[in-house]
C-alpha cells in the first residue's frame, strides 16, 4: 500500500464521481471512451491506448452462465479476454487462464475483528467460486485481502489480523484450490512466529493440490505521505523467487515494488512468465501512474503482469492526521480498483471498475513471452555487466557521478 | 532507430489515416479525444491519461507571434505547456524552457547527398529560429536528424552522411546556439576519425555559447525485425554521462535505449534532471509502447523526459526485404512523430502530431525532481545492493535462477 499525501485534495471530487459513476457511465476510462466515441474512432484510440495483440484488437471471451450469474446476483464487475501468441512449429501453445480479484471490505472497521475477516472471506469466496466455475488456473487476490488496509492509522491493534503462513486464510484458500484445481496467490499480513512474532507483508503461493508451494515477502516498503508502512513491517528477505506451478512460472511484486524497475527486472531474470502486482493504492497522484508502470514492466521484461488494486473507502474508528497540515480525518481515500492485465507485446486489457468489486479473467498463451524475447532481444542487448558495475559504484559513500560540466560555467568570474 | 517487423502489416492502413488525418481530426490521440468528447468527460479522461501537475490539468502557455507565424507559414505543429512545482522556502524556482523538434526529410532519398543534408538543415533551421524566438533554453533534435534513416536498406553508401563531432552539422548548430543563447542536443551519425573511421550513433551537446560540451554514444543497439542497426555501428562506449549546462543537468538516452530501464536508471544515478530520448521508430507494435516507456522512466527516476520521433515515410531507391517473407519494398513504414514531455509527478504533455513536423515547447521547474524524490523516496527504498548482487550473479554462465518448484510436479510418475 502507498499513498500520495493528497487524500483531502481531490478526494471529495473523486468520490462523488465514483458514487455517481452511472452519470458518466464511468466505471473505467475504456468504458467511458467506448460509450462516448464513434466506433471507428474508438477503434483507433484503442489501438494506441491498449495496443494490438497479434495484429488485432484484444479478443473478449465468454464465460459459463454460472460465472455470469454470480456476477449479476452479487454485483461484481466481470470481464474476460484472451491474449494470443503466434503458432510455433516446435512446441504447442501453452494457454493458461488467469484471474484477478478486487474487492472492498464487507463490514465496518468498528465490527469485531473475527467478524470482519469472516465477512471478507465470505465475499471473496463467491468470486473464487465464479473463477472456479470458469476453470481459472491461477488466481491472485489483492494485497492484505483478509483485512482493512488499516496501516494509515498507525494503530498497532490491527496487527491482530496477522496470520502465520499456514493460518486461517491459507487453510480457507487451500480447500478452494483443491476444489477447483487452481493455483491461488494469497497476499496477507504475515506473523512469523518462528522469528519472534515478526510481521511481514507476504504473498503465499498455494498449489493446485492445496499445497503451500512457498511465500514471497514485499521487497520495497513505502514511506510516503501521511503514513509509513514500515510502522508495521520491514523490507522482505525472500529475494525474487519464481514459483514453478502446474500452470507456469509466476512471481509476485507486491504493491510499492511496482515503482522499482529493478524489482520487476529481478523476477524476470529468474524466469517469471506472469508477475502479479497485488496493490492497495489511492489518490490523485497514483492513479495516472497505474496504467503505466505494470505495462512498462511487461514490455521491458517480456512477461505478463496482473495488476490488482482494492476497492472503496475504508473509514476507521479513530481519526488520524496526514502530516499535510489538513484536518484529521477517518479515511484514507478511495481505492480505485482498475485491475488489469499487461502483455509482453505492449497490449493490455481494459481495466476493471473503479468503484465495484470485480473478477478479471484472461487466457494467455505463455509462448508469447519467448516470442517477444526472440523478436525484440531486450535480454541480449541489455549490457548487464555495465549496470552491475554502475550500481556497485553508486552504492559507495564516495561515489562520484559521471558529470561533464560545461567549461564556461567553471570560468572564474571577472 | 528500431522496427517492429510489421511494416507491411498495418502500414497501409496507418498511412491512409496519416494522409487523411483531417478526416478524423487525427493528429494525436489527445486532440482526437478533445474533439470527440464532452468537455467534462474529456477532463476526467485527461486526468487519468496524462495526469495532473500540482493538482491541476497541465497548463498551456502562449508564445510570441513570430513563433506562431513561423508555425503557420511553414506548416509545422506547435504546442506549448508549463510544468509547475511547489514553491519552496529554501531555494527559488528553477524554470527552464525546453524544446523538441520532430521533422520529416526534405528531398527524395535519390537526390545528391549534399543537397539532401542541406535541405534538412534549412527546414530544421526554421524551427530552431521559432524556438529561439520563444527563448527556448535547451533544444533537442531527433535521432540522426541530418540524414534519412537509411539503416533499413543495409547499403553502406549511407555512411557518407556520417560526420565527426565537429563536422558540418555541428558548426551549423553552434552558430544557432550562440545566436539564441541556447543549449542544443544534436544526435547524428558520427564518424570517429581518430579511431580508424569508426561509426557511432551519437548525441553532441552544444553549450549556449556555441561550445561543444561533450558527446554521448547510443548504449543499446537494436537487432529487430527487417534490419539491424549493428550493420552500421555498435554499442556506445561513453557510459551514462550527465551534462551540466547553464540551464540544468541533462542526459541523452538514444532511441532503443528507452526499452532498457537500467539505461534510464543510470542517467538518473548520475544526477540527470532532464533526459532526452531522440528516436526514429515506426509501426503497429512500437506505437502503443511509445506513451508508456518514457513516462515510466520519468516516474521511476524522478526526472523530466523529452521524447522525440521523426515524421513521415522515407522511400529509398533500391527495394529491400524485411526477413518476414513478404515482398520487397522501398520504405520502412511511417515514422509517427508524437513527441512529448513526461514529468516526474506522472503528468505528461499531449503529444505532437503523428503526421506533421513539429516544435514542442515546455517550461519546467526543475525543482519538481527533488520534490518528487522527497515525497516518494524511490532512491532511498531502492535496495541497490541487492540488485548489484542479483545482476552480478545473473551474468555468470552457471547462473541458477531462484525458482521454487511445486513439489507435486517433481513426484515420480507412477
PDB file of C-alpha atoms in Angstrom, chain B residues 9-234:
ATOM      1  CA  UNK B   9       1.110  -5.415 -41.910  1.00  0.00           C
ATOM      2  CA  UNK B  10      -0.872  -2.431 -40.742  1.00  0.00           C
ATOM      3  CA  UNK B  11       1.271   0.070 -42.582  1.00  0.00           C
ATOM      4  CA  UNK B  12      -1.038   0.807 -45.459  1.00  0.00           C
ATOM      5  CA  UNK B  13      -3.914   1.438 -43.181  1.00  0.00           C
ATOM      6  CA  UNK B  14      -1.854   3.684 -40.986  1.00  0.00           C
ATOM      7  CA  UNK B  15      -0.507   5.690 -43.847  1.00  0.00           C
ATOM      8  CA  UNK B  16      -4.016   6.237 -45.134  1.00  0.00           C
ATOM      9  CA  UNK B  17      -5.003   7.596 -41.764  1.00  0.00           C
ATOM     10  CA  UNK B  18      -1.945   9.819 -41.708  1.00  0.00           C
ATOM     11  CA  UNK B  19      -2.547  11.207 -45.173  1.00  0.00           C
ATOM     12  CA  UNK B  20      -6.188  11.808 -44.495  1.00  0.00           C
ATOM     13  CA  UNK B  21      -5.587  12.873 -40.938  1.00  0.00           C
ATOM     14  CA  UNK B  22      -8.119  15.647 -41.242  1.00  0.00           C
ATOM     15  CA  UNK B  23     -10.985  13.180 -41.735  1.00  0.00           C
ATOM     16  CA  UNK B  24     -10.757  12.216 -38.082  1.00  0.00           C
ATOM     17  CA  UNK B  25      -9.002  15.395 -36.994  1.00  0.00           C
ATOM     18  CA  UNK B  26      -6.452  12.794 -36.049  1.00  0.00           C
ATOM     19  CA  UNK B  27      -3.131  14.453 -35.393  1.00  0.00           C
ATOM     20  CA  UNK B  28      -2.891  12.893 -31.967  1.00  0.00           C
ATOM     21  CA  UNK B  29      -4.962  10.819 -29.578  1.00  0.00           C
ATOM     22  CA  UNK B  30      -5.332  13.791 -27.268  1.00  0.00           C
ATOM     23  CA  UNK B  31      -6.679  16.060 -29.968  1.00  0.00           C
ATOM     24  CA  UNK B  32      -8.951  13.318 -31.246  1.00  0.00           C
ATOM     25  CA  UNK B  33     -10.372  12.852 -27.749  1.00  0.00           C
ATOM     26  CA  UNK B  34     -10.664  16.576 -27.137  1.00  0.00           C
ATOM     27  CA  UNK B  35     -12.636  16.969 -30.373  1.00  0.00           C
ATOM     28  CA  UNK B  36     -14.826  13.927 -29.733  1.00  0.00           C
ATOM     29  CA  UNK B  37     -15.676  14.038 -26.025  1.00  0.00           C
ATOM     30  CA  UNK B  38     -17.876  16.327 -23.980  1.00  0.00           C
ATOM     31  CA  UNK B  39     -15.649  18.736 -22.039  1.00  0.00           C
ATOM     32  CA  UNK B  40     -16.392  17.262 -18.607  1.00  0.00           C
ATOM     33  CA  UNK B  41     -15.671  13.760 -19.878  1.00  0.00           C
ATOM     34  CA  UNK B  42     -12.505  14.886 -21.654  1.00  0.00           C
ATOM     35  CA  UNK B  43     -11.344  16.491 -18.416  1.00  0.00           C
ATOM     36  CA  UNK B  44     -11.762  13.265 -16.451  1.00  0.00           C
ATOM     37  CA  UNK B  45     -10.225  11.093 -19.171  1.00  0.00           C
ATOM     38  CA  UNK B  46      -7.366  13.541 -19.410  1.00  0.00           C
ATOM     39  CA  UNK B  47      -6.778  13.411 -15.654  1.00  0.00           C
ATOM     40  CA  UNK B  48      -6.356   9.657 -15.888  1.00  0.00           C
ATOM     41  CA  UNK B  49      -4.428   9.553 -19.169  1.00  0.00           C
ATOM     42  CA  UNK B  50      -1.990  12.446 -18.751  1.00  0.00           C
ATOM     43  CA  UNK B  51      -2.234  13.116 -15.018  1.00  0.00           C
ATOM     44  CA  UNK B  52      -2.311  16.327 -13.041  1.00  0.00           C
ATOM     45  CA  UNK B  53       0.552  18.700 -12.312  1.00  0.00           C
ATOM     46  CA  UNK B  54       0.427  20.270  -8.828  1.00  0.00           C
ATOM     47  CA  UNK B  55      -3.190  19.136  -8.626  1.00  0.00           C
ATOM     48  CA  UNK B  56      -4.309  20.836 -11.832  1.00  0.00           C
ATOM     49  CA  UNK B  57      -4.513  19.956 -15.530  1.00  0.00           C
ATOM     50  CA  UNK B  58      -1.277  20.787 -17.333  1.00  0.00           C
ATOM     51  CA  UNK B  59      -1.205  24.476 -18.260  1.00  0.00           C
ATOM     52  CA  UNK B  60      -0.851  25.671 -21.846  1.00  0.00           C
ATOM     53  CA  UNK B  61       1.323  28.730 -22.423  1.00  0.00           C
ATOM     54  CA  UNK B  62       1.293  31.273 -25.228  1.00  0.00           C
ATOM     55  CA  UNK B  63       4.289  32.002 -27.429  1.00  0.00           C
ATOM     56  CA  UNK B  64       5.423  35.140 -29.277  1.00  0.00           C
ATOM     57  CA  UNK B  65       3.755  35.951 -32.612  1.00  0.00           C
ATOM     58  CA  UNK B  66       6.937  35.311 -34.531  1.00  0.00           C
ATOM     59  CA  UNK B  67       6.941  31.672 -33.385  1.00  0.00           C
ATOM     60  CA  UNK B  68       3.237  31.235 -34.100  1.00  0.00           C
ATOM     61  CA  UNK B  69       3.656  32.775 -37.556  1.00  0.00           C
ATOM     62  CA  UNK B  70       6.564  30.512 -38.466  1.00  0.00           C
ATOM     63  CA  UNK B  71       4.434  27.519 -37.462  1.00  0.00           C
ATOM     64  CA  UNK B  72       1.590  28.697 -39.696  1.00  0.00           C
ATOM     65  CA  UNK B  73       3.677  29.745 -42.696  1.00  0.00           C
ATOM     66  CA  UNK B  74       5.743  26.560 -42.693  1.00  0.00           C
ATOM     67  CA  UNK B  75       3.015  24.179 -41.565  1.00  0.00           C
ATOM     68  CA  UNK B  76       4.664  22.674 -38.525  1.00  0.00           C
ATOM     69  CA  UNK B  77       2.773  21.690 -35.398  1.00  0.00           C
ATOM     70  CA  UNK B  78       3.404  23.969 -32.418  1.00  0.00           C
ATOM     71  CA  UNK B  79       2.378  23.182 -28.826  1.00  0.00           C
ATOM     72  CA  UNK B  80       3.489  24.785 -25.574  1.00  0.00           C
ATOM     73  CA  UNK B  81       2.927  23.844 -21.941  1.00  0.00           C
ATOM     74  CA  UNK B  82       4.206  24.522 -18.439  1.00  0.00           C
ATOM     75  CA  UNK B  83       5.079  22.044 -15.674  1.00  0.00           C
ATOM     76  CA  UNK B  84       4.904  23.729 -12.282  1.00  0.00           C
ATOM     77  CA  UNK B  85       6.489  22.702  -8.995  1.00  0.00           C
ATOM     78  CA  UNK B  86       5.530  23.617  -5.448  1.00  0.00           C
ATOM     79  CA  UNK B  87       7.069  26.764  -4.000  1.00  0.00           C
ATOM     80  CA  UNK B  88       9.996  26.029  -1.713  1.00  0.00           C
ATOM     81  CA  UNK B  89      11.171  28.025   1.285  1.00  0.00           C
ATOM     82  CA  UNK B  90      14.907  27.404   0.858  1.00  0.00           C
ATOM     83  CA  UNK B  91      15.503  27.855  -2.866  1.00  0.00           C
ATOM     84  CA  UNK B  92      13.913  29.785  -5.728  1.00  0.00           C
ATOM     85  CA  UNK B  93      12.182  28.062  -8.667  1.00  0.00           C
ATOM     86  CA  UNK B  94      14.491  26.801 -11.416  1.00  0.00           C
ATOM     87  CA  UNK B  95      12.373  27.202 -14.520  1.00  0.00           C
ATOM     88  CA  UNK B  96      13.851  26.278 -17.878  1.00  0.00           C
ATOM     89  CA  UNK B  97      12.212  26.364 -21.275  1.00  0.00           C
ATOM     90  CA  UNK B  98      12.847  23.192 -23.232  1.00  0.00           C
ATOM     91  CA  UNK B  99      12.111  22.406 -26.869  1.00  0.00           C
ATOM     92  CA  UNK B 100      11.813  19.266 -29.007  1.00  0.00           C
ATOM     93  CA  UNK B 101      11.850  19.237 -32.826  1.00  0.00           C
ATOM     94  CA  UNK B 102      10.425  16.441 -34.966  1.00  0.00           C
ATOM     95  CA  UNK B 103      10.662  16.539 -38.757  1.00  0.00           C
ATOM     96  CA  UNK B 104      10.498  14.639 -41.998  1.00  0.00           C
ATOM     97  CA  UNK B 105      13.315  14.714 -44.556  1.00  0.00           C
ATOM     98  CA  UNK B 106      13.105  17.375 -47.269  1.00  0.00           C
ATOM     99  CA  UNK B 107      14.288  15.895 -50.588  1.00  0.00           C
ATOM    100  CA  UNK B 108      13.843  12.423 -52.090  1.00  0.00           C
ATOM    101  CA  UNK B 109      16.487   9.972 -50.930  1.00  0.00           C
ATOM    102  CA  UNK B 110      17.634   9.768 -54.566  1.00  0.00           C
ATOM    103  CA  UNK B 111      18.804  13.405 -54.546  1.00  0.00           C
ATOM    104  CA  UNK B 112      22.550  14.120 -54.243  1.00  0.00           C
ATOM    105  CA  UNK B 113      23.571  13.558 -50.633  1.00  0.00           C
ATOM    106  CA  UNK B 114      24.893  17.100 -50.044  1.00  0.00           C
ATOM    107  CA  UNK B 115      21.601  18.522 -51.304  1.00  0.00           C
ATOM    108  CA  UNK B 116      19.604  16.225 -49.036  1.00  0.00           C
ATOM    109  CA  UNK B 117      21.568  17.290 -45.991  1.00  0.00           C
ATOM    110  CA  UNK B 118      21.382  20.969 -46.878  1.00  0.00           C
ATOM    111  CA  UNK B 119      17.620  20.776 -47.384  1.00  0.00           C
ATOM    112  CA  UNK B 120      17.093  19.142 -43.973  1.00  0.00           C
ATOM    113  CA  UNK B 121      19.275  21.808 -42.352  1.00  0.00           C
ATOM    114  CA  UNK B 122      17.250  24.576 -43.995  1.00  0.00           C
ATOM    115  CA  UNK B 123      13.989  23.090 -42.783  1.00  0.00           C
ATOM    116  CA  UNK B 124      15.270  22.495 -39.258  1.00  0.00           C
ATOM    117  CA  UNK B 125      16.754  25.999 -39.097  1.00  0.00           C
ATOM    118  CA  UNK B 126      13.274  27.484 -39.409  1.00  0.00           C
ATOM    119  CA  UNK B 127      12.090  25.510 -36.414  1.00  0.00           C
ATOM    120  CA  UNK B 128      15.206  26.406 -34.421  1.00  0.00           C
ATOM    121  CA  UNK B 129      14.514  30.049 -35.271  1.00  0.00           C
ATOM    122  CA  UNK B 130      10.972  29.544 -33.970  1.00  0.00           C
ATOM    123  CA  UNK B 131      12.382  28.021 -30.756  1.00  0.00           C
ATOM    124  CA  UNK B 132      14.913  30.846 -30.463  1.00  0.00           C
ATOM    125  CA  UNK B 133      12.209  33.472 -30.875  1.00  0.00           C
ATOM    126  CA  UNK B 134      10.460  31.872 -27.914  1.00  0.00           C
ATOM    127  CA  UNK B 135      13.638  31.954 -25.811  1.00  0.00           C
ATOM    128  CA  UNK B 136      13.966  28.193 -25.559  1.00  0.00           C
ATOM    129  CA  UNK B 137      16.909  27.377 -23.277  1.00  0.00           C
ATOM    130  CA  UNK B 138      17.552  23.745 -24.214  1.00  0.00           C
ATOM    131  CA  UNK B 139      16.589  22.217 -27.545  1.00  0.00           C
ATOM    132  CA  UNK B 140      16.874  18.612 -28.715  1.00  0.00           C
ATOM    133  CA  UNK B 141      16.687  17.390 -32.319  1.00  0.00           C
ATOM    134  CA  UNK B 142      15.662  13.899 -33.432  1.00  0.00           C
ATOM    135  CA  UNK B 143      17.954  10.884 -33.859  1.00  0.00           C
ATOM    136  CA  UNK B 144      20.320  11.170 -36.878  1.00  0.00           C
ATOM    137  CA  UNK B 145      18.463  14.333 -37.796  1.00  0.00           C
ATOM    138  CA  UNK B 146      20.819  15.295 -40.669  1.00  0.00           C
ATOM    139  CA  UNK B 147      20.024  12.308 -42.900  1.00  0.00           C
ATOM    140  CA  UNK B 148      17.290   9.903 -43.942  1.00  0.00           C
ATOM    141  CA  UNK B 149      17.055   6.955 -41.568  1.00  0.00           C
ATOM    142  CA  UNK B 150      18.523   4.657 -44.183  1.00  0.00           C
ATOM    143  CA  UNK B 151      19.768   1.868 -41.923  1.00  0.00           C
ATOM    144  CA  UNK B 152      16.913  -0.405 -43.039  1.00  0.00           C
ATOM    145  CA  UNK B 153      18.482  -0.639 -46.517  1.00  0.00           C
ATOM    146  CA  UNK B 154      21.703  -2.298 -45.300  1.00  0.00           C
ATOM    147  CA  UNK B 155      23.503  -0.320 -48.045  1.00  0.00           C
ATOM    148  CA  UNK B 156      26.782   1.071 -46.830  1.00  0.00           C
ATOM    149  CA  UNK B 157      26.796   4.145 -49.045  1.00  0.00           C
ATOM    150  CA  UNK B 158      24.627   5.989 -46.487  1.00  0.00           C
ATOM    151  CA  UNK B 159      27.684   6.005 -44.213  1.00  0.00           C
ATOM    152  CA  UNK B 160      28.777   9.009 -46.249  1.00  0.00           C
ATOM    153  CA  UNK B 161      26.364  11.078 -44.156  1.00  0.00           C
ATOM    154  CA  UNK B 162      28.484  10.431 -41.060  1.00  0.00           C
ATOM    155  CA  UNK B 163      30.347  13.417 -39.628  1.00  0.00           C
ATOM    156  CA  UNK B 164      32.982  13.959 -36.973  1.00  0.00           C
ATOM    157  CA  UNK B 165      31.891  15.578 -33.714  1.00  0.00           C
ATOM    158  CA  UNK B 166      32.960  18.988 -35.005  1.00  0.00           C
ATOM    159  CA  UNK B 167      31.589  18.482 -38.520  1.00  0.00           C
ATOM    160  CA  UNK B 168      29.262  20.428 -40.766  1.00  0.00           C
ATOM    161  CA  UNK B 169      26.028  19.981 -38.813  1.00  0.00           C
ATOM    162  CA  UNK B 170      27.727  20.769 -35.514  1.00  0.00           C
ATOM    163  CA  UNK B 171      29.183  24.015 -36.878  1.00  0.00           C
ATOM    164  CA  UNK B 172      25.748  24.885 -38.235  1.00  0.00           C
ATOM    165  CA  UNK B 173      24.165  24.371 -34.806  1.00  0.00           C
ATOM    166  CA  UNK B 174      26.984  26.075 -32.886  1.00  0.00           C
ATOM    167  CA  UNK B 175      26.162  29.298 -34.668  1.00  0.00           C
ATOM    168  CA  UNK B 176      22.469  28.995 -33.774  1.00  0.00           C
ATOM    169  CA  UNK B 177      23.305  28.060 -30.174  1.00  0.00           C
ATOM    170  CA  UNK B 178      25.367  31.250 -29.859  1.00  0.00           C
ATOM    171  CA  UNK B 179      22.728  33.364 -31.577  1.00  0.00           C
ATOM    172  CA  UNK B 180      19.924  32.181 -29.309  1.00  0.00           C
ATOM    173  CA  UNK B 181      21.952  31.549 -26.142  1.00  0.00           C
ATOM    174  CA  UNK B 182      20.580  28.019 -26.350  1.00  0.00           C
ATOM    175  CA  UNK B 183      21.895  24.562 -25.433  1.00  0.00           C
ATOM    176  CA  UNK B 184      21.328  22.265 -28.437  1.00  0.00           C
ATOM    177  CA  UNK B 185      21.439  18.465 -28.368  1.00  0.00           C
ATOM    178  CA  UNK B 186      22.359  17.179 -31.815  1.00  0.00           C
ATOM    179  CA  UNK B 187      22.012  13.426 -32.468  1.00  0.00           C
ATOM    180  CA  UNK B 188      23.983  12.474 -35.578  1.00  0.00           C
ATOM    181  CA  UNK B 189      25.680   9.561 -37.299  1.00  0.00           C
ATOM    182  CA  UNK B 190      29.246  10.097 -36.045  1.00  0.00           C
ATOM    183  CA  UNK B 191      32.469   9.243 -37.842  1.00  0.00           C
ATOM    184  CA  UNK B 192      35.286   8.792 -35.342  1.00  0.00           C
ATOM    185  CA  UNK B 193      38.330   9.571 -37.487  1.00  0.00           C
ATOM    186  CA  UNK B 194      40.715   9.156 -34.571  1.00  0.00           C
ATOM    187  CA  UNK B 195      39.694   5.519 -34.224  1.00  0.00           C
ATOM    188  CA  UNK B 196      40.019   4.235 -37.774  1.00  0.00           C
ATOM    189  CA  UNK B 197      36.806   5.753 -39.173  1.00  0.00           C
ATOM    190  CA  UNK B 198      34.601   4.003 -36.611  1.00  0.00           C
ATOM    191  CA  UNK B 199      30.900   4.914 -36.872  1.00  0.00           C
ATOM    192  CA  UNK B 200      28.708   5.682 -33.861  1.00  0.00           C
ATOM    193  CA  UNK B 201      25.165   6.811 -33.182  1.00  0.00           C
ATOM    194  CA  UNK B 202      25.988   9.880 -31.146  1.00  0.00           C
ATOM    195  CA  UNK B 203      24.414  12.892 -29.482  1.00  0.00           C
ATOM    196  CA  UNK B 204      26.550  16.032 -29.303  1.00  0.00           C
ATOM    197  CA  UNK B 205      25.820  18.545 -26.549  1.00  0.00           C
ATOM    198  CA  UNK B 206      26.440  22.117 -27.697  1.00  0.00           C
ATOM    199  CA  UNK B 207      26.574  24.732 -24.952  1.00  0.00           C
ATOM    200  CA  UNK B 208      24.714  28.014 -25.033  1.00  0.00           C
ATOM    201  CA  UNK B 209      27.930  29.818 -26.053  1.00  0.00           C
ATOM    202  CA  UNK B 210      28.306  27.554 -29.079  1.00  0.00           C
ATOM    203  CA  UNK B 211      30.912  25.405 -27.364  1.00  0.00           C
ATOM    204  CA  UNK B 212      30.924  21.622 -27.582  1.00  0.00           C
ATOM    205  CA  UNK B 213      30.348  20.366 -24.038  1.00  0.00           C
ATOM    206  CA  UNK B 214      30.621  16.688 -24.893  1.00  0.00           C
ATOM    207  CA  UNK B 215      29.076  13.685 -26.556  1.00  0.00           C
ATOM    208  CA  UNK B 216      27.194  10.519 -25.719  1.00  0.00           C
ATOM    209  CA  UNK B 217      27.055   7.368 -27.833  1.00  0.00           C
ATOM    210  CA  UNK B 218      23.932   5.198 -28.035  1.00  0.00           C
ATOM    211  CA  UNK B 219      24.213   2.423 -25.462  1.00  0.00           C
ATOM    212  CA  UNK B 220      21.791  -0.196 -26.779  1.00  0.00           C
ATOM    213  CA  UNK B 221      21.594  -1.170 -30.455  1.00  0.00           C
ATOM    214  CA  UNK B 222      18.506  -2.863 -31.910  1.00  0.00           C
ATOM    215  CA  UNK B 223      18.614  -6.083 -33.853  1.00  0.00           C
ATOM    216  CA  UNK B 224      14.917  -6.194 -34.567  1.00  0.00           C
ATOM    217  CA  UNK B 225      12.749  -7.094 -37.496  1.00  0.00           C
ATOM    218  CA  UNK B 226      13.873  -6.391 -41.019  1.00  0.00           C
ATOM    219  CA  UNK B 227      17.066  -4.662 -40.141  1.00  0.00           C
ATOM    220  CA  UNK B 228      19.881  -4.486 -37.714  1.00  0.00           C
ATOM    221  CA  UNK B 229      21.497  -1.196 -36.758  1.00  0.00           C
ATOM    222  CA  UNK B 230      24.663  -3.045 -35.767  1.00  0.00           C
ATOM    223  CA  UNK B 231      25.220  -3.320 -39.513  1.00  0.00           C
ATOM    224  CA  UNK B 232      26.390   0.271 -39.182  1.00  0.00           C
ATOM    225  CA  UNK B 233      27.538   0.917 -35.602  1.00  0.00           C
ATOM    226  CA  UNK B 234      27.967  -0.843 -32.279  1.00  0.00           C
TER     227      UNK B 234
END
